[in-house]
Short mmCIF file of C-alpha atoms in Angstrom, two decimals:
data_model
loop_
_atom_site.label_atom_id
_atom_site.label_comp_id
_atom_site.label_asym_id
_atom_site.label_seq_id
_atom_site.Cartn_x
_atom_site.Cartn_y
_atom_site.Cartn_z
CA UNK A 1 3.74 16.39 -17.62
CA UNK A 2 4.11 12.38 -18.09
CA UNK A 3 5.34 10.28 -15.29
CA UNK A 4 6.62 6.92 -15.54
CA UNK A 5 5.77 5.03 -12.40
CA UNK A 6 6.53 1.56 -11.30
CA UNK A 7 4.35 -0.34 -8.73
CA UNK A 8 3.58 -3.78 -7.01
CA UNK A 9 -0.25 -3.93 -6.47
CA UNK A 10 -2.83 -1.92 -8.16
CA UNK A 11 -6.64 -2.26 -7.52
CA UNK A 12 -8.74 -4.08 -7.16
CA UNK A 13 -6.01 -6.53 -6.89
CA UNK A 14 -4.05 -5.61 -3.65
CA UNK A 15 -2.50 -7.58 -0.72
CA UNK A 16 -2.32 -4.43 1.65
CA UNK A 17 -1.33 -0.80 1.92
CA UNK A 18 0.55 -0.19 -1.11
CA UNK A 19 -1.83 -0.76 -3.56
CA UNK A 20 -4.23 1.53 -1.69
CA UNK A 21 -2.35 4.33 -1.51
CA UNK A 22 -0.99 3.87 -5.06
CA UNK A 23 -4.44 4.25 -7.07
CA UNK A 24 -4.84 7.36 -4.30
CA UNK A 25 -2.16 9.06 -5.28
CA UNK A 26 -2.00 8.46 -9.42
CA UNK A 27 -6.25 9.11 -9.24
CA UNK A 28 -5.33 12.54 -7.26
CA UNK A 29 -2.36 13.62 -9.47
CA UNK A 30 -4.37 13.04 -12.41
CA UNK A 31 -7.26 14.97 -10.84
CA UNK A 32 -5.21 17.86 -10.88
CA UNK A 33 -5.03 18.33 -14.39
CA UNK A 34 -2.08 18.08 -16.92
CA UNK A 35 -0.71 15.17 -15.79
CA UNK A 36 -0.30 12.14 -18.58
CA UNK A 37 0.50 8.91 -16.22
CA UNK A 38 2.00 5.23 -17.02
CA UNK A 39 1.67 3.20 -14.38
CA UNK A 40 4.00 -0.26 -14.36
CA UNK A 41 2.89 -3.29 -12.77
CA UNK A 42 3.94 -6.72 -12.24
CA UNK A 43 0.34 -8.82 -13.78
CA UNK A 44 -2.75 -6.58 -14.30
CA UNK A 45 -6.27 -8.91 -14.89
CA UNK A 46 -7.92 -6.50 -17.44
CA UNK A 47 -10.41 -4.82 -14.59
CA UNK A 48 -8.00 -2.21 -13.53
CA UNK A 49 -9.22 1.37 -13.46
CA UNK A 50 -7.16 2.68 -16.50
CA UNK A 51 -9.62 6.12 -16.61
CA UNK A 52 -6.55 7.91 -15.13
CA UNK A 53 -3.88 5.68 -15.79
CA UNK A 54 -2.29 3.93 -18.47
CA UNK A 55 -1.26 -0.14 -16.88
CA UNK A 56 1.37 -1.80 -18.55
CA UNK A 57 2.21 -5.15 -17.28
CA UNK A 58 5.79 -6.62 -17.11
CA UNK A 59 4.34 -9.85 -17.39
CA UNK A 60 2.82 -8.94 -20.89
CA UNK A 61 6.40 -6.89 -21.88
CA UNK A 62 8.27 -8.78 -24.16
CA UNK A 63 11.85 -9.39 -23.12
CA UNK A 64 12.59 -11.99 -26.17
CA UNK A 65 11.75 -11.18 -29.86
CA UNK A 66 8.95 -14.13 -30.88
CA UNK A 67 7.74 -14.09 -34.55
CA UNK A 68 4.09 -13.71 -33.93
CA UNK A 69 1.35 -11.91 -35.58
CA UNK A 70 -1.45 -9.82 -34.16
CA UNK A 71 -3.92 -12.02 -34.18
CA UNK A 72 -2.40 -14.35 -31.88
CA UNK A 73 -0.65 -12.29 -29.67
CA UNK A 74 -4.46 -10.52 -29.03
CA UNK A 75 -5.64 -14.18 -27.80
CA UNK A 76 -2.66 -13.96 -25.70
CA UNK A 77 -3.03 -10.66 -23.89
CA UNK A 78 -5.90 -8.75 -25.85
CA UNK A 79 -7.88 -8.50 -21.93
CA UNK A 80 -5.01 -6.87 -20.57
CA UNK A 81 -2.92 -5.10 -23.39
CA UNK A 82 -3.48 -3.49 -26.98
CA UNK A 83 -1.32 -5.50 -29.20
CA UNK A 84 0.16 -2.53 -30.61
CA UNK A 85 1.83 -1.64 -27.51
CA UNK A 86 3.25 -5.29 -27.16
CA UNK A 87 4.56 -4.73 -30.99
CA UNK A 88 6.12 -1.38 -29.92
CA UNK A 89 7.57 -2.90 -27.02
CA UNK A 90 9.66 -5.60 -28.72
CA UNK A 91 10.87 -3.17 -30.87
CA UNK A 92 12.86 -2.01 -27.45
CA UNK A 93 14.02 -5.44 -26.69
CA UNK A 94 18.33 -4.04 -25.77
CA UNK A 95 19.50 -7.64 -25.12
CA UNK A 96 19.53 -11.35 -25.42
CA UNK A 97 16.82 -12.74 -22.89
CA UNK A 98 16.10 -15.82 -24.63
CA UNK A 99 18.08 -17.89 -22.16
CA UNK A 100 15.64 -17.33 -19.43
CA UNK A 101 12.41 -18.38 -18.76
CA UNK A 102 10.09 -16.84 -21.20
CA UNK A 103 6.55 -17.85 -22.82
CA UNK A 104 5.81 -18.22 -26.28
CA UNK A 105 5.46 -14.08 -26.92
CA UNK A 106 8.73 -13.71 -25.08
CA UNK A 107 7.34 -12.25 -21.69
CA UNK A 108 8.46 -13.52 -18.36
CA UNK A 109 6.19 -14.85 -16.27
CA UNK A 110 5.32 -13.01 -12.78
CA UNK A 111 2.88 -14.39 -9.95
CA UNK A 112 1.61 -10.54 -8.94
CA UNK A 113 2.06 -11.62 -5.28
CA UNK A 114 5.23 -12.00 -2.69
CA UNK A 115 6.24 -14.94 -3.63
CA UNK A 116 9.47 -17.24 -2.41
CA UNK A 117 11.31 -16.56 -5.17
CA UNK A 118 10.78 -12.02 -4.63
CA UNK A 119 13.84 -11.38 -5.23
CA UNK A 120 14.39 -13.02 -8.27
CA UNK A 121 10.73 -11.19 -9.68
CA UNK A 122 12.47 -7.77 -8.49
CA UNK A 123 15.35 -8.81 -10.73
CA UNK A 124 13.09 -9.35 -13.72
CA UNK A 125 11.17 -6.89 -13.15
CA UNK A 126 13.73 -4.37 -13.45
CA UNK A 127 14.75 -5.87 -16.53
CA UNK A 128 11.41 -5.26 -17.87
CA UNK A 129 11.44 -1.74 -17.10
CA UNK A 130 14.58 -1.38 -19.34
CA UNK A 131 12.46 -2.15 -22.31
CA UNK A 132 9.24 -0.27 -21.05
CA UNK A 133 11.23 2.87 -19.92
CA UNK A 134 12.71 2.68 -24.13
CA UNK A 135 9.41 2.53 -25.59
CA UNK A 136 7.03 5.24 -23.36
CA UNK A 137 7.68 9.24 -23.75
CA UNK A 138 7.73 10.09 -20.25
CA UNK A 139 9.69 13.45 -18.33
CA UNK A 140 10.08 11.80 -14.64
CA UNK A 141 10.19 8.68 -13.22
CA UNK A 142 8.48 7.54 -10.01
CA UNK A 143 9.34 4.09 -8.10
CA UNK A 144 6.98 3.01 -5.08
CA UNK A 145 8.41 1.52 -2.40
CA UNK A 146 11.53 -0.94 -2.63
CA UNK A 147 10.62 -3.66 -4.49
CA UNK A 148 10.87 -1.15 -7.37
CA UNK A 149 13.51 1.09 -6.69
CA UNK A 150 15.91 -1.32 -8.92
CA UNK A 151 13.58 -0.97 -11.71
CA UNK A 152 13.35 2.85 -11.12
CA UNK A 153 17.24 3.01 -11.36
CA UNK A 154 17.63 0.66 -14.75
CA UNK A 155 15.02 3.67 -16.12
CA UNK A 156 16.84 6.17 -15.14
CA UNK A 157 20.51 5.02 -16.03
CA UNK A 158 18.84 4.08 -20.12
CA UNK A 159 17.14 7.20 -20.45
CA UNK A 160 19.03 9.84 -18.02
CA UNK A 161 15.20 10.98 -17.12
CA UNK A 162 15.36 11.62 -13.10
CA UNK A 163 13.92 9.50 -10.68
CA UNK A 164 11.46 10.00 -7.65
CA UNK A 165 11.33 7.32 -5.06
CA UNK A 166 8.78 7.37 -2.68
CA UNK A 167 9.12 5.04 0.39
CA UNK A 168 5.90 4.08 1.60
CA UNK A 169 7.61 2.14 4.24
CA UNK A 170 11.07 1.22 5.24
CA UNK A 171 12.59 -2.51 6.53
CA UNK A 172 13.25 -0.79 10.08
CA UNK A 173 9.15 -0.98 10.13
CA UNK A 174 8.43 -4.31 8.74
CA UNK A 175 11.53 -5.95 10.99
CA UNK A 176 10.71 -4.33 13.86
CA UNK A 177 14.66 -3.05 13.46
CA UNK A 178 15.55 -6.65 13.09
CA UNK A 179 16.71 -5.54 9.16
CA UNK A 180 17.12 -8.20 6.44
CA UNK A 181 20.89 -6.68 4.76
CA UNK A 182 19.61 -7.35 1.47
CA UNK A 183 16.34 -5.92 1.40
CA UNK A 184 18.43 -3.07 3.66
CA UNK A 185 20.86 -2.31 0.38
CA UNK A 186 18.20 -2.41 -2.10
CA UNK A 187 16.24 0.69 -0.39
CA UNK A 188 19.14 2.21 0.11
CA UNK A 189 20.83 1.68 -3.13
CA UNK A 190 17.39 3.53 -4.45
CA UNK A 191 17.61 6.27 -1.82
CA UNK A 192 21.28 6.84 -3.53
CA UNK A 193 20.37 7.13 -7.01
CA UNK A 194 17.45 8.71 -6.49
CA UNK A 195 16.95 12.44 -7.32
CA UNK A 196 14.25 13.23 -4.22
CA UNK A 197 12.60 10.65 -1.89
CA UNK A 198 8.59 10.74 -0.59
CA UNK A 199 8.17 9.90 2.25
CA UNK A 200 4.08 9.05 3.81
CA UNK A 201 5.07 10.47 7.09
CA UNK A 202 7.68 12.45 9.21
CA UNK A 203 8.51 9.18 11.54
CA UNK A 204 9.90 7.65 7.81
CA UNK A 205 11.37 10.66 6.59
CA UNK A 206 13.36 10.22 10.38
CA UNK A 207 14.30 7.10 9.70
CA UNK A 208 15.15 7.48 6.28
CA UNK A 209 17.65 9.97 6.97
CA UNK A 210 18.83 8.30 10.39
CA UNK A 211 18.86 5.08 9.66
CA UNK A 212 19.89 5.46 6.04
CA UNK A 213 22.18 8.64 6.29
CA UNK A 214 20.34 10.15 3.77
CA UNK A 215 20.75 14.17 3.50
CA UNK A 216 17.58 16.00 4.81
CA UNK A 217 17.53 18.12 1.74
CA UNK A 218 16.41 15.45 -0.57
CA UNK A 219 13.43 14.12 1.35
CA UNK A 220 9.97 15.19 1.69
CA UNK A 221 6.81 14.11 3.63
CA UNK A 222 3.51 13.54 1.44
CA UNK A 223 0.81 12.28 4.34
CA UNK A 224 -1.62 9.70 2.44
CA UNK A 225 -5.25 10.11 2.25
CA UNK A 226 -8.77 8.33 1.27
CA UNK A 227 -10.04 8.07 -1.62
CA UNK A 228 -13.82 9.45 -0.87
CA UNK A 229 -16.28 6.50 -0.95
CA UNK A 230 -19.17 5.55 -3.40
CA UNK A 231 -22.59 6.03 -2.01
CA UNK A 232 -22.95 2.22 -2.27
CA UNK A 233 -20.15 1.67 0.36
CA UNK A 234 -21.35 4.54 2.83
CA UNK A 235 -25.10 3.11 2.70
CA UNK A 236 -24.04 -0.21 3.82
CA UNK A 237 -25.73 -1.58 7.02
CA UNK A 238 -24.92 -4.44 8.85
CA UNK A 239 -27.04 -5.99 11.76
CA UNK A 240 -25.69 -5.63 15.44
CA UNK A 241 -26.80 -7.45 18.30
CA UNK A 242 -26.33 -6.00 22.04
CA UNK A 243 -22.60 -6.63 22.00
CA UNK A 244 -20.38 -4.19 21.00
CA UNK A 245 -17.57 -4.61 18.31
CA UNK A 246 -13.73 -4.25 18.43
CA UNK A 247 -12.13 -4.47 15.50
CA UNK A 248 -8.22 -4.80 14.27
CA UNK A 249 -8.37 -5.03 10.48
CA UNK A 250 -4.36 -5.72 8.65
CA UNK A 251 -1.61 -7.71 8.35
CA UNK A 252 -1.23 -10.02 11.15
CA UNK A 253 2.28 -9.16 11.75
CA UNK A 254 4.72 -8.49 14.37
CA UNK A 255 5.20 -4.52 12.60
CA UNK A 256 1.28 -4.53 13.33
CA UNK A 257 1.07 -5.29 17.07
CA UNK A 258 -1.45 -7.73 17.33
CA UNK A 259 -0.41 -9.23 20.68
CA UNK A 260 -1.01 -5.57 22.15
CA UNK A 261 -4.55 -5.84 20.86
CA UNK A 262 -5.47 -8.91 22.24
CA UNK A 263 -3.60 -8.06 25.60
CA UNK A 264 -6.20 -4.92 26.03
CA UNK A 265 -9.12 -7.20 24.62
CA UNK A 266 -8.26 -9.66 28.04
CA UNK A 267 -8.50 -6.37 30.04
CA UNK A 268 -11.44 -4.97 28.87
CA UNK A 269 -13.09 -8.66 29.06
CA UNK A 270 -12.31 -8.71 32.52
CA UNK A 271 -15.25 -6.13 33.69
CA UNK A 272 -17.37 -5.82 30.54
CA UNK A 273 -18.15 -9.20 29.07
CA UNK A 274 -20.85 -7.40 26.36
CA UNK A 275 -18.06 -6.68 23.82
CA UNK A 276 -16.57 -9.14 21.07
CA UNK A 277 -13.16 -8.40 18.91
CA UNK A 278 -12.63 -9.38 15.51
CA UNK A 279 -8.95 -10.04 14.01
CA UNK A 280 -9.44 -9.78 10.71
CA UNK A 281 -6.41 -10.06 7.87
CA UNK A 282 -4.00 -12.86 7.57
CA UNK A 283 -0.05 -13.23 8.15
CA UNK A 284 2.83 -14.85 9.99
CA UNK A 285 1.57 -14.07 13.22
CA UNK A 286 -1.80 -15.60 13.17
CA UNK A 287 -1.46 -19.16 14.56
CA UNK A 288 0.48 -17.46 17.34
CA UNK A 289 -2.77 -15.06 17.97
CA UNK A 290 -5.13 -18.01 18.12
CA UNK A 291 -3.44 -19.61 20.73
CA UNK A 292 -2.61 -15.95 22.69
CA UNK A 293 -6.31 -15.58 22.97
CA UNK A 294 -7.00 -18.81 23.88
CA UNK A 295 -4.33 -18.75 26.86
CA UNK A 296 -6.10 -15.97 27.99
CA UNK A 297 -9.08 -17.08 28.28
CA UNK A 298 -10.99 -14.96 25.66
CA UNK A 299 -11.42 -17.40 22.93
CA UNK A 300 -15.21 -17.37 22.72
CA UNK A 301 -15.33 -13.74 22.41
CA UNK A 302 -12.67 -13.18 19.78
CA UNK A 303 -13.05 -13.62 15.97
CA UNK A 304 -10.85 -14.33 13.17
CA UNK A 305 -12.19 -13.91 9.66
CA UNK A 306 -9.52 -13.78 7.68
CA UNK A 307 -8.39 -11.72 4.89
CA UNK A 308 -10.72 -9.06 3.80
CA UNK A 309 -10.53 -6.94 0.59
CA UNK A 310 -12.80 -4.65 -1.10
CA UNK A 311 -16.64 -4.39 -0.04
CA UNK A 312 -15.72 -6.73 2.78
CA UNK A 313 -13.60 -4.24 4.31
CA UNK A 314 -16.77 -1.95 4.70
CA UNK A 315 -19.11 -4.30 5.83
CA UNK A 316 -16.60 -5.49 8.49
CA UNK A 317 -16.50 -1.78 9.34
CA UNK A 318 -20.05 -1.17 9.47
CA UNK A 319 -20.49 -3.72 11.69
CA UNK A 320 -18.03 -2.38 14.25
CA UNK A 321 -18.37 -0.08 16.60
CA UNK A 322 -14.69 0.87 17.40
CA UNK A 323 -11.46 0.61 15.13
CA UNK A 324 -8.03 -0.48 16.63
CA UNK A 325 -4.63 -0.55 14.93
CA UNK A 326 -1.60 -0.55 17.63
CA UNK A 327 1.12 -0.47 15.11
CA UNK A 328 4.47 -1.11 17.01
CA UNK A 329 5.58 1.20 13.92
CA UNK A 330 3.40 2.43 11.00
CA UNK A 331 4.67 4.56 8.21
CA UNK A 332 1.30 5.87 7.74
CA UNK A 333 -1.43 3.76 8.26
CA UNK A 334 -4.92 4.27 5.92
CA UNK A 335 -7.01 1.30 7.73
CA UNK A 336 -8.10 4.39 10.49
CA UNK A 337 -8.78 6.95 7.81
CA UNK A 338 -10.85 4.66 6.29
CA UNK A 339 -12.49 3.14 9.22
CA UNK A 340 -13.47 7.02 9.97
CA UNK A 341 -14.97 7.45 6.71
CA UNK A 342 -17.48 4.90 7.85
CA UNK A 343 -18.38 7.01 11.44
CA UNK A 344 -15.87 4.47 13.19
CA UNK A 345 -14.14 5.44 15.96
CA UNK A 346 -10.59 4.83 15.82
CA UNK A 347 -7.77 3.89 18.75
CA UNK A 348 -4.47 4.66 17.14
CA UNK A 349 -0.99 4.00 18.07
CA UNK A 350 0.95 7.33 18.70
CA UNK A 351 4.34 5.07 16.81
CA UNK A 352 1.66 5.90 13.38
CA UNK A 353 2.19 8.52 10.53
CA UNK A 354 -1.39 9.07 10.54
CA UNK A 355 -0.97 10.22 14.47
CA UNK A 356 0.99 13.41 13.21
CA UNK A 357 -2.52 14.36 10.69
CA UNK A 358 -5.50 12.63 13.16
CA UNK A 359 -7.07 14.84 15.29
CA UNK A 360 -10.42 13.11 16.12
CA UNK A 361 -9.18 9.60 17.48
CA UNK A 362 -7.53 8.11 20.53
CA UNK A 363 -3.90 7.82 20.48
CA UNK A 364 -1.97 5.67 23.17
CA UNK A 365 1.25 3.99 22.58
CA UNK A 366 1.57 0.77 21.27
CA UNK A 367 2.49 -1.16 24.30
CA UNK A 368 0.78 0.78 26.56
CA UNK A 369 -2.08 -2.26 27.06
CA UNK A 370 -3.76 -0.72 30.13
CA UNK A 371 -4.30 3.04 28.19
CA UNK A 372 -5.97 0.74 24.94
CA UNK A 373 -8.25 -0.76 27.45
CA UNK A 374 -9.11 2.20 29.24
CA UNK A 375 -10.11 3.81 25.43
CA UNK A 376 -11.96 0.96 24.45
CA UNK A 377 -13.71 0.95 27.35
CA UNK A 378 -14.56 4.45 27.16
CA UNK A 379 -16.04 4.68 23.56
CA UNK A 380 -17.99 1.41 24.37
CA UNK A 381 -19.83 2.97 27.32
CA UNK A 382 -20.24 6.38 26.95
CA UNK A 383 -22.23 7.31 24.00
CA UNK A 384 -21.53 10.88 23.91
CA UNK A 385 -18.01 10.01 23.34
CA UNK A 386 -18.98 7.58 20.81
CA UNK A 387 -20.77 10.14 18.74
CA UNK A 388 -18.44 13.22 18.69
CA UNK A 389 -15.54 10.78 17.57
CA UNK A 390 -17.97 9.15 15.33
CA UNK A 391 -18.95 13.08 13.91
CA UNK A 392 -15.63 14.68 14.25
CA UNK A 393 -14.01 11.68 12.91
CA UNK A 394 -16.51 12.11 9.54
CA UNK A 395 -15.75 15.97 9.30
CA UNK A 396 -12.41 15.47 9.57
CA UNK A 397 -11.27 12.85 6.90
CA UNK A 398 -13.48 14.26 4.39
CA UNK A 399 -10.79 16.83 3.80
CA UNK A 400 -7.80 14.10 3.53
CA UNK A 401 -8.08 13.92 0.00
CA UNK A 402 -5.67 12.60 -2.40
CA UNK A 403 -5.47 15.79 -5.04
CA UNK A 404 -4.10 17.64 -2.25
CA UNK A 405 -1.27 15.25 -1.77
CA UNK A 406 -1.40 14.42 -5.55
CA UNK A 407 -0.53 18.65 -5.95
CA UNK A 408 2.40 18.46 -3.40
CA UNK A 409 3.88 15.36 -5.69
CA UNK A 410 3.73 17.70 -8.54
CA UNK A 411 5.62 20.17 -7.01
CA UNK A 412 8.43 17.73 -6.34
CA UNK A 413 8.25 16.84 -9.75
CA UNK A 414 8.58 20.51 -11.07
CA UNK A 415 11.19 21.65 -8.47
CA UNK A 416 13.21 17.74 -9.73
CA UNK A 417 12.90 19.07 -12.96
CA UNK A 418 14.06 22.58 -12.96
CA UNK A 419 10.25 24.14 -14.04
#
């Protein structure tokens, strides 16, 4: 079977979840066997994984015929494309572009991030994916999450091919219900035209057919999972002195809960002073955290690194002895997974997807400050605790693995397409 699939972020490049659970999911598809996979993305670098994967690049898919030869078009893009492929893809060119802002091989130009200007990149984007989606032999399409549901539709209304959505999270999360109209209309305008919808949890499936009065029947819940670590990454040891450490490792956003954290790290400070927390990620929020701690007095035993990706993500974890994430609400949530991969134990908000697959970590609501404390407290002290969510933890996200979810995706994709 060949799926087409459009994305955002793609390893190692990745600004949060979705890029993570992306490379999961296409590496444990193709794991299954029989499955042929193109996998769209705004700007690959060249280091990509492509061992599972073909990556094309909007940003190296002509949109405007340029008269250029082979040899110039492989000093252009020869890291990150075969120049055939650019060749075959002008050949698919179905309009005029030329009066917007191309280069000189007729690509537009795309930053790979969220940048000021994201709507106008989701535009183009889906532009691109009229000419990609002309050129590739595919049987389904697959769009993740919303800034690619528009492309996933221009696919499927050139080529009549049907199209899988999978909503990896929804604006009701990322607004705390405080939904931007626009982005509101684009996930649902996807939800529409799509022919099934994934959901990474049963909270968003709820809210995908509550909030966006979807019927039932066309959505289904595929729980993420971990991809299982290298040897390098599980042999990493970091030093640790006699203070325990706390750690909340994502987005510092108000969808996140970072306030609750540092709330129950002013708590637990009040009657254990051998225990440090470390903030580590970046976002909107972060100034606002600073001075939160500060006010409460905490300051000197609080951290904030900054944004961590790859290897750093480990060694932050192997240098903590608790994980935290109080997500106010959390599609899924793979920070914990992976956090227990590395014999962390995790506090998890019950308002989580991961909270309806987690067995072996502490759940407490979001808000609920004093409960968080109370946990943290616990795992800090008590060894025995420590160790059987430490153990349990290990056993127990071992078996989250990505084929299993990748075989449940298939099996949309059969049942979509009448096999």
């Amino acid at each position: 079977m060949k799926a087409l699939m459009f994305g955002w972020e793609f390893p190692p490049h990745i600004l949060g979840g979705l890029g993570t659970a992306s490379y999961g999911l296409t590496r444990g598809m193709w794991e299954c066997g029989d499955m042929d996979i193109t996998f769209v993305i705004p700007k690959p670098y060249g280091d990509e994984d492509r061992s599972f994967a073909h990556i094309i690049g909007t940003s190296q898919t002509p949109v405007a015929w340029r008269d250029v030869n082979r040899d110039y078009v492989e000093s252009r893009i020869g890291k990150v494309m075969d120049p055939e492929l650019y060749f075959r893809l002008r050949d698919h060119i179905y309009a005029d572009f030329n009066y917007m802002r191309t280069n000189d091989i007729g690509c537009i130009e795309f930053s790979g991030r969220y940048p000021d200007n994201l709507l106008e990149e989701i535009n183009n984007y889906s532009i691109t994916a009229g000419v990609i989606a002309r050129t590739v032999d595919f049987d389904i399409i697959h769009s993740h999450d919303w800034l690619t549901y528009p492309a996933g539709i221009h696919a499927k209304q050139v080529t009549g091919k049907p199209l899988v959505i999978h909503v990896h999270a929804t604006d009701y999360d990322r607004s705390r219900g405080n939904v931007n109209p626009t982005v509101f209309n684009i996930e649902r305008d996807g939800m529409l035209h799509a022919d099934h919808i994934i959901t990474v949890s049963d909270l968003t499936r709820r809210t995908v057919i509550e909030k966006y009065g979807i019927d039932a029947s066309k959505v289904t819940t595929v729980h993420n999972a971990v991809v299982p670590l290298d040897r390098e990454l599980l042999d990493i040891r970091m030093p640790k002195g006699k203070d325990k450490v706390v750690t909340f490792l994502g987005r510092i956003t108000m969808q996140k809960g970072p306030e609750y954290f540092v709330e129950a790290a002013a708590k637990v400070l009040r009657n254990n002073h051998n225990v440090r927390f470390v903030m580590a990620g970046s976002g909107d929020m972060m100034d606002k955290m600073i001075q939160l701690a500060a006010s409460r007095g905490i300051a000197d035993r609080f951290h904030f690194p900054g944004f961590q990706k790859g290897r750093q993500v480990y060694e932050m974890l192997a240098a903590s002895d608790v994980y935290i994430m109080p997500s106010v609400s959390e599609p899924f949530g793979i920070s914990p997974l992976e956090a227990m991969q590395m014999g962390v134990p995790s506090i998890i908000s019950k308002q989580s997807g991961c909270a309806e697959i987690l067995t072996n970590v502490i759940k407490t609501d979001y808000w609920d400050i004093d409960a968080m404390a109370d946990a943290i407290n616990a795992i800090v002290s008590y060894p025995a605790l420590y160790k059987q969510l430490r153990e349990n933890g290990l056993a127990e996200v071992n078996q989250i693995t990505w084929d299993k979810a990748g075989r449940k995706v298939i099996d949309i994709y059969n049942k979509v397409l009448g096999r």
